[in-house]
Structures are given as structure tokens and as C-alpha cells.
Amino acid sequence: MSEQELLILFVGIIAICMLFITVVIVYIGIHSVKTMNRVHEFIAHLQHELSFISGKAVITLQDVSELLTQVKGETRSLSEKSLLSLHELHGLISFLHDETKSLALKASNGIAKVTIGSLVIGALSQFLKKKKE
């Protein structure tokens, strides 16, 4: 084999390796784009679900707030049963606060409604703690 043939063979091997590397890079790129699209769809679905849950939480908080306002307006002196009910309500609101906070931590930081709901629940919880004392 002459030097010319050896050089052609060596350049051919390099060209085949470069072609293989290019195919691998294109394959990885295509799969990366597909994965990013799936991730984007998942995040959009998660944001939609969290917005729905947040809306439900806000409605529930409004109902609880109205109920507390009614209870406060109707009764000035609380019997033991009423006090026990308020303690249970406080526990329920604290649980709702913890769950909403947990959802906010698991979700992306862009879900402002869940954060607002968590803050409102926390404020109600603190309000009830002060009223309990």
C-alpha cells in the first residue's frame, strides 16, 4: 500500500467517525426536544391543576371567613361546645394551611394563586390562635 492509499484510508475512517458522531448528536438533539416538549406539557398541566385547586381553596376560605364572621357576630360568650368547635375549626384551617403550603412548595414558583391562598390561611390561623388565647 502506498502512502497515498494509506492517507485516503485514514481520511475515510475519520470521515466515517465524524458522520457517526454527527448522527449521534442529531439523535440526542431530537430526543432532547421531545423531552422538553413533554416537560412543558407536564408543567402546563400541573399549573392548570394547581390553579383549579387554588381557586377551590380561595372559595373555601371565603366560606370559612363568612362562617367565622357569623359565629363571631351571633355569639359573644362561648360555651364549651362552641369553644371545642372553634378548636376543631382551627385544626382544620391549620391542616388546610399546611396542605396548601406543601402544594406551593412542590409546584413551580410561578403559581401566585397558591401562594396567596397559603398566606390567607396562615393569617386566619394566626387570627384564630389570638382569639383562642
PDB file of N, CA and C in Angstrom, residues 41-93:
ATOM      1  N   GLU A  41     -45.440  20.332  28.562  1.00  0.00           N
ATOM      2  CA  GLU A  41     -46.844  19.922  28.671  1.00  0.00           C
ATOM      3  C   GLU A  41     -47.175  19.535  30.116  1.00  0.00           C
ATOM      4  N   PHE A  42     -46.274  18.825  30.769  1.00  0.00           N
ATOM      5  CA  PHE A  42     -46.500  18.422  32.155  1.00  0.00           C
ATOM      6  C   PHE A  42     -46.598  19.641  33.068  1.00  0.00           C
ATOM      7  N   ILE A  43     -45.714  20.603  32.896  1.00  0.00           N
ATOM      8  CA  ILE A  43     -45.739  21.815  33.723  1.00  0.00           C
ATOM      9  C   ILE A  43     -47.020  22.594  33.475  1.00  0.00           C
ATOM     10  N   ALA A  44     -47.444  22.692  32.210  1.00  0.00           N
ATOM     11  CA  ALA A  44     -48.693  23.404  31.912  1.00  0.00           C
ATOM     12  C   ALA A  44     -49.880  22.703  32.573  1.00  0.00           C
ATOM     13  N   HIS A  45     -49.907  21.383  32.504  1.00  0.00           N
ATOM     14  CA  HIS A  45     -50.991  20.623  33.143  1.00  0.00           C
ATOM     15  C   HIS A  45     -50.954  20.822  34.657  1.00  0.00           C
ATOM     16  N   LEU A  46     -49.771  20.777  35.243  1.00  0.00           N
ATOM     17  CA  LEU A  46     -49.621  20.971  36.681  1.00  0.00           C
ATOM     18  C   LEU A  46     -50.068  22.366  37.096  1.00  0.00           C
ATOM     19  N   GLN A  47     -49.712  23.378  36.311  1.00  0.00           N
ATOM     20  CA  GLN A  47     -50.138  24.741  36.618  1.00  0.00           C
ATOM     21  C   GLN A  47     -51.658  24.861  36.539  1.00  0.00           C
ATOM     22  N   HIS A  48     -52.246  24.225  35.552  1.00  0.00           N
ATOM     23  CA  HIS A  48     -53.707  24.260  35.429  1.00  0.00           C
ATOM     24  C   HIS A  48     -54.360  23.619  36.647  1.00  0.00           C
ATOM     25  N   GLU A  49     -53.872  22.450  37.035  1.00  0.00           N
ATOM     26  CA  GLU A  49     -54.442  21.745  38.184  1.00  0.00           C
ATOM     27  C   GLU A  49     -54.265  22.554  39.466  1.00  0.00           C
ATOM     28  N   LEU A  50     -53.090  23.145  39.650  1.00  0.00           N
ATOM     29  CA  LEU A  50     -52.853  23.936  40.855  1.00  0.00           C
ATOM     30  C   LEU A  50     -53.701  25.198  40.871  1.00  0.00           C
ATOM     31  N   SER A  51     -53.929  25.791  39.710  1.00  0.00           N
ATOM     32  CA  SER A  51     -54.810  26.951  39.653  1.00  0.00           C
ATOM     33  C   SER A  51     -56.228  26.550  40.049  1.00  0.00           C
ATOM     34  N   PHE A  52     -56.676  25.398  39.588  1.00  0.00           N
ATOM     35  CA  PHE A  52     -58.004  24.904  39.942  1.00  0.00           C
ATOM     36  C   PHE A  52     -58.101  24.663  41.446  1.00  0.00           C
ATOM     37  N   ILE A  53     -57.098  23.981  42.008  1.00  0.00           N
ATOM     38  CA  ILE A  53     -57.082  23.711  43.445  1.00  0.00           C
ATOM     39  C   ILE A  53     -57.021  25.018  44.227  1.00  0.00           C
ATOM     40  N   SER A  54     -56.228  25.941  43.742  1.00  0.00           N
ATOM     41  CA  SER A  54     -56.120  27.231  44.421  1.00  0.00           C
ATOM     42  C   SER A  54     -57.454  27.961  44.406  1.00  0.00           C
ATOM     43  N   GLY A  55     -58.150  27.920  43.286  1.00  0.00           N
ATOM     44  CA  GLY A  55     -59.474  28.544  43.210  1.00  0.00           C
ATOM     45  C   GLY A  55     -60.432  27.918  44.208  1.00  0.00           C
ATOM     46  N   LYS A  56     -60.410  26.602  44.303  1.00  0.00           N
ATOM     47  CA  LYS A  56     -61.257  25.914  45.275  1.00  0.00           C
ATOM     48  C   LYS A  56     -60.874  26.318  46.701  1.00  0.00           C
ATOM     49  N   ALA A  57     -59.573  26.437  46.968  1.00  0.00           N
ATOM     50  CA  ALA A  57     -59.119  26.824  48.298  1.00  0.00           C
ATOM     51  C   ALA A  57     -59.583  28.236  48.644  1.00  0.00           C
ATOM     52  N   VAL A  58     -59.534  29.140  47.672  1.00  0.00           N
ATOM     53  CA  VAL A  58     -59.968  30.518  47.915  1.00  0.00           C
ATOM     54  C   VAL A  58     -61.461  30.554  48.224  1.00  0.00           C
ATOM     55  N   ILE A  59     -62.249  29.794  47.471  1.00  0.00           N
ATOM     56  CA  ILE A  59     -63.699  29.735  47.727  1.00  0.00           C
ATOM     57  C   ILE A  59     -63.960  29.162  49.113  1.00  0.00           C
ATOM     58  N   THR A  60     -63.251  28.104  49.475  1.00  0.00           N
ATOM     59  CA  THR A  60     -63.411  27.500  50.799  1.00  0.00           C
ATOM     60  C   THR A  60     -63.031  28.488  51.894  1.00  0.00           C
ATOM     61  N   LEU A  61     -61.958  29.217  51.681  1.00  0.00           N
ATOM     62  CA  LEU A  61     -61.548  30.208  52.676  1.00  0.00           C
ATOM     63  C   LEU A  61     -62.580  31.320  52.823  1.00  0.00           C
ATOM     64  N   GLN A  62     -63.178  31.722  51.725  1.00  0.00           N
ATOM     65  CA  GLN A  62     -64.223  32.740  51.805  1.00  0.00           C
ATOM     66  C   GLN A  62     -65.414  32.212  52.595  1.00  0.00           C
ATOM     67  N   ASP A  63     -65.791  30.963  52.348  1.00  0.00           N
ATOM     68  CA  ASP A  63     -66.895  30.363  53.100  1.00  0.00           C
ATOM     69  C   ASP A  63     -66.564  30.272  54.585  1.00  0.00           C
ATOM     70  N   VAL A  64     -65.343  29.857  54.900  1.00  0.00           N
ATOM     71  CA  VAL A  64     -64.938  29.762  56.294  1.00  0.00           C
ATOM     72  C   VAL A  64     -64.922  31.148  56.941  1.00  0.00           C
ATOM     73  N   SER A  65     -64.447  32.134  56.205  1.00  0.00           N
ATOM     74  CA  SER A  65     -64.420  33.503  56.731  1.00  0.00           C
ATOM     75  C   SER A  65     -65.825  34.004  57.016  1.00  0.00           C
ATOM     76  N   GLU A  66     -66.754  33.756  56.095  1.00  0.00           N
ATOM     77  CA  GLU A  66     -68.145  34.163  56.317  1.00  0.00           C
ATOM     78  C   GLU A  66     -68.733  33.435  57.527  1.00  0.00           C
ATOM     79  N   LEU A  67     -68.438  32.145  57.650  1.00  0.00           N
ATOM     80  CA  LEU A  67     -68.924  31.377  58.781  1.00  0.00           C
ATOM     81  C   LEU A  67     -68.361  31.922  60.096  1.00  0.00           C
ATOM     82  N   LEU A  68     -67.089  32.229  60.113  1.00  0.00           N
ATOM     83  CA  LEU A  68     -66.483  32.784  61.319  1.00  0.00           C
ATOM     84  C   LEU A  68     -67.075  34.142  61.671  1.00  0.00           C
ATOM     85  N   THR A  69     -67.356  34.950  60.672  1.00  0.00           N
ATOM     86  CA  THR A  69     -67.969  36.248  60.918  1.00  0.00           C
ATOM     87  C   THR A  69     -69.361  36.073  61.515  1.00  0.00           C
ATOM     88  N   GLN A  70     -70.123  35.127  60.982  1.00  0.00           N
ATOM     89  CA  GLN A  70     -71.450  34.855  61.530  1.00  0.00           C
ATOM     90  C   GLN A  70     -71.365  34.369  62.971  1.00  0.00           C
ATOM     91  N   VAL A  71     -70.445  33.430  63.221  1.00  0.00           N
ATOM     92  CA  VAL A  71     -70.302  32.875  64.571  1.00  0.00           C
ATOM     93  C   VAL A  71     -69.888  33.976  65.544  1.00  0.00           C
ATOM     94  N   LYS A  72     -68.969  34.822  65.129  1.00  0.00           N
ATOM     95  CA  LYS A  72     -68.494  35.898  65.995  1.00  0.00           C
ATOM     96  C   LYS A  72     -69.612  36.895  66.287  1.00  0.00           C
ATOM     97  N   GLY A  73     -70.406  37.222  65.256  1.00  0.00           N
ATOM     98  CA  GLY A  73     -71.488  38.183  65.439  1.00  0.00           C
ATOM     99  C   GLY A  73     -72.625  37.650  66.290  1.00  0.00           C
ATOM    100  N   GLU A  74     -72.914  36.365  66.182  1.00  0.00           N
ATOM    101  CA  GLU A  74     -74.056  35.791  66.885  1.00  0.00           C
ATOM    102  C   GLU A  74     -73.749  35.426  68.330  1.00  0.00           C
ATOM    103  N   THR A  75     -72.550  35.096  68.623  1.00  0.00           N
ATOM    104  CA  THR A  75     -72.238  34.650  69.981  1.00  0.00           C
ATOM    105  C   THR A  75     -71.104  35.478  70.546  1.00  0.00           C
ATOM    106  N   ARG A  76     -71.338  36.045  71.702  1.00  0.00           N
ATOM    107  CA  ARG A  76     -70.298  36.802  72.388  1.00  0.00           C
ATOM    108  C   ARG A  76     -69.631  35.930  73.455  1.00  0.00           C
ATOM    109  N   SER A  77     -70.425  35.225  74.184  1.00  0.00           N
ATOM    110  CA  SER A  77     -69.848  34.329  75.185  1.00  0.00           C
ATOM    111  C   SER A  77     -69.952  32.908  74.653  1.00  0.00           C
ATOM    112  N   LEU A  78     -68.862  32.188  74.688  1.00  0.00           N
ATOM    113  CA  LEU A  78     -68.808  30.859  74.088  1.00  0.00           C
ATOM    114  C   LEU A  78     -68.955  29.778  75.157  1.00  0.00           C
ATOM    115  N   SER A  79     -69.814  28.820  74.866  1.00  0.00           N
ATOM    116  CA  SER A  79     -69.929  27.668  75.755  1.00  0.00           C
ATOM    117  C   SER A  79     -68.776  26.710  75.443  1.00  0.00           C
ATOM    118  N   GLU A  80     -68.661  25.662  76.203  1.00  0.00           N
ATOM    119  CA  GLU A  80     -67.580  24.702  75.991  1.00  0.00           C
ATOM    120  C   GLU A  80     -67.695  24.025  74.629  1.00  0.00           C
ATOM    121  N   LYS A  81     -68.919  23.750  74.205  1.00  0.00           N
ATOM    122  CA  LYS A  81     -69.102  23.115  72.893  1.00  0.00           C
ATOM    123  C   LYS A  81     -68.672  24.060  71.780  1.00  0.00           C
ATOM    124  N   SER A  82     -69.029  25.316  71.899  1.00  0.00           N
ATOM    125  CA  SER A  82     -68.642  26.283  70.876  1.00  0.00           C
ATOM    126  C   SER A  82     -67.135  26.443  70.831  1.00  0.00           C
ATOM    127  N   LEU A  83     -66.520  26.487  72.000  1.00  0.00           N
ATOM    128  CA  LEU A  83     -65.067  26.611  72.057  1.00  0.00           C
ATOM    129  C   LEU A  83     -64.394  25.388  71.443  1.00  0.00           C
ATOM    130  N   LEU A  84     -64.924  24.200  71.734  1.00  0.00           N
ATOM    131  CA  LEU A  84     -64.381  22.975  71.143  1.00  0.00           C
ATOM    132  C   LEU A  84     -64.528  22.999  69.617  1.00  0.00           C
ATOM    133  N   SER A  85     -65.673  23.485  69.136  1.00  0.00           N
ATOM    134  CA  SER A  85     -65.884  23.582  67.688  1.00  0.00           C
ATOM    135  C   SER A  85     -64.879  24.532  67.056  1.00  0.00           C
ATOM    136  N   LEU A  86     -64.617  25.636  67.723  1.00  0.00           N
ATOM    137  CA  LEU A  86     -63.627  26.582  67.192  1.00  0.00           C
ATOM    138  C   LEU A  86     -62.229  25.972  67.181  1.00  0.00           C
ATOM    139  N   HIS A  87     -61.906  25.164  68.191  1.00  0.00           N
ATOM    140  CA  HIS A  87     -60.612  24.485  68.197  1.00  0.00           C
ATOM    141  C   HIS A  87     -60.512  23.507  67.030  1.00  0.00           C
ATOM    142  N   GLU A  88     -61.598  22.783  66.767  1.00  0.00           N
ATOM    143  CA  GLU A  88     -61.606  21.854  65.624  1.00  0.00           C
ATOM    144  C   GLU A  88     -61.490  22.619  64.316  1.00  0.00           C
ATOM    145  N   LEU A  89     -62.182  23.739  64.231  1.00  0.00           N
ATOM    146  CA  LEU A  89     -62.097  24.577  63.027  1.00  0.00           C
ATOM    147  C   LEU A  89     -60.683  25.110  62.859  1.00  0.00           C
ATOM    148  N   HIS A  90     -60.073  25.487  63.956  1.00  0.00           N
ATOM    149  CA  HIS A  90     -58.687  25.958  63.907  1.00  0.00           C
ATOM    150  C   HIS A  90     -57.767  24.849  63.398  1.00  0.00           C
ATOM    151  N   GLY A  91     -57.984  23.631  63.888  1.00  0.00           N
ATOM    152  CA  GLY A  91     -57.186  22.493  63.421  1.00  0.00           C
ATOM    153  C   GLY A  91     -57.390  22.237  61.940  1.00  0.00           C
ATOM    154  N   LEU A  92     -58.628  22.348  61.484  1.00  0.00           N
ATOM    155  CA  LEU A  92     -58.923  22.157  60.063  1.00  0.00           C
ATOM    156  C   LEU A  92     -58.248  23.224  59.212  1.00  0.00           C
ATOM    157  N   ILE A  93     -58.314  24.456  59.655  1.00  0.00           N
ATOM    158  CA  ILE A  93     -57.680  25.537  58.896  1.00  0.00           C
ATOM    159  C   ILE A  93     -56.161  25.369  58.903  1.00  0.00           C
TER     160      ILE A  93
END
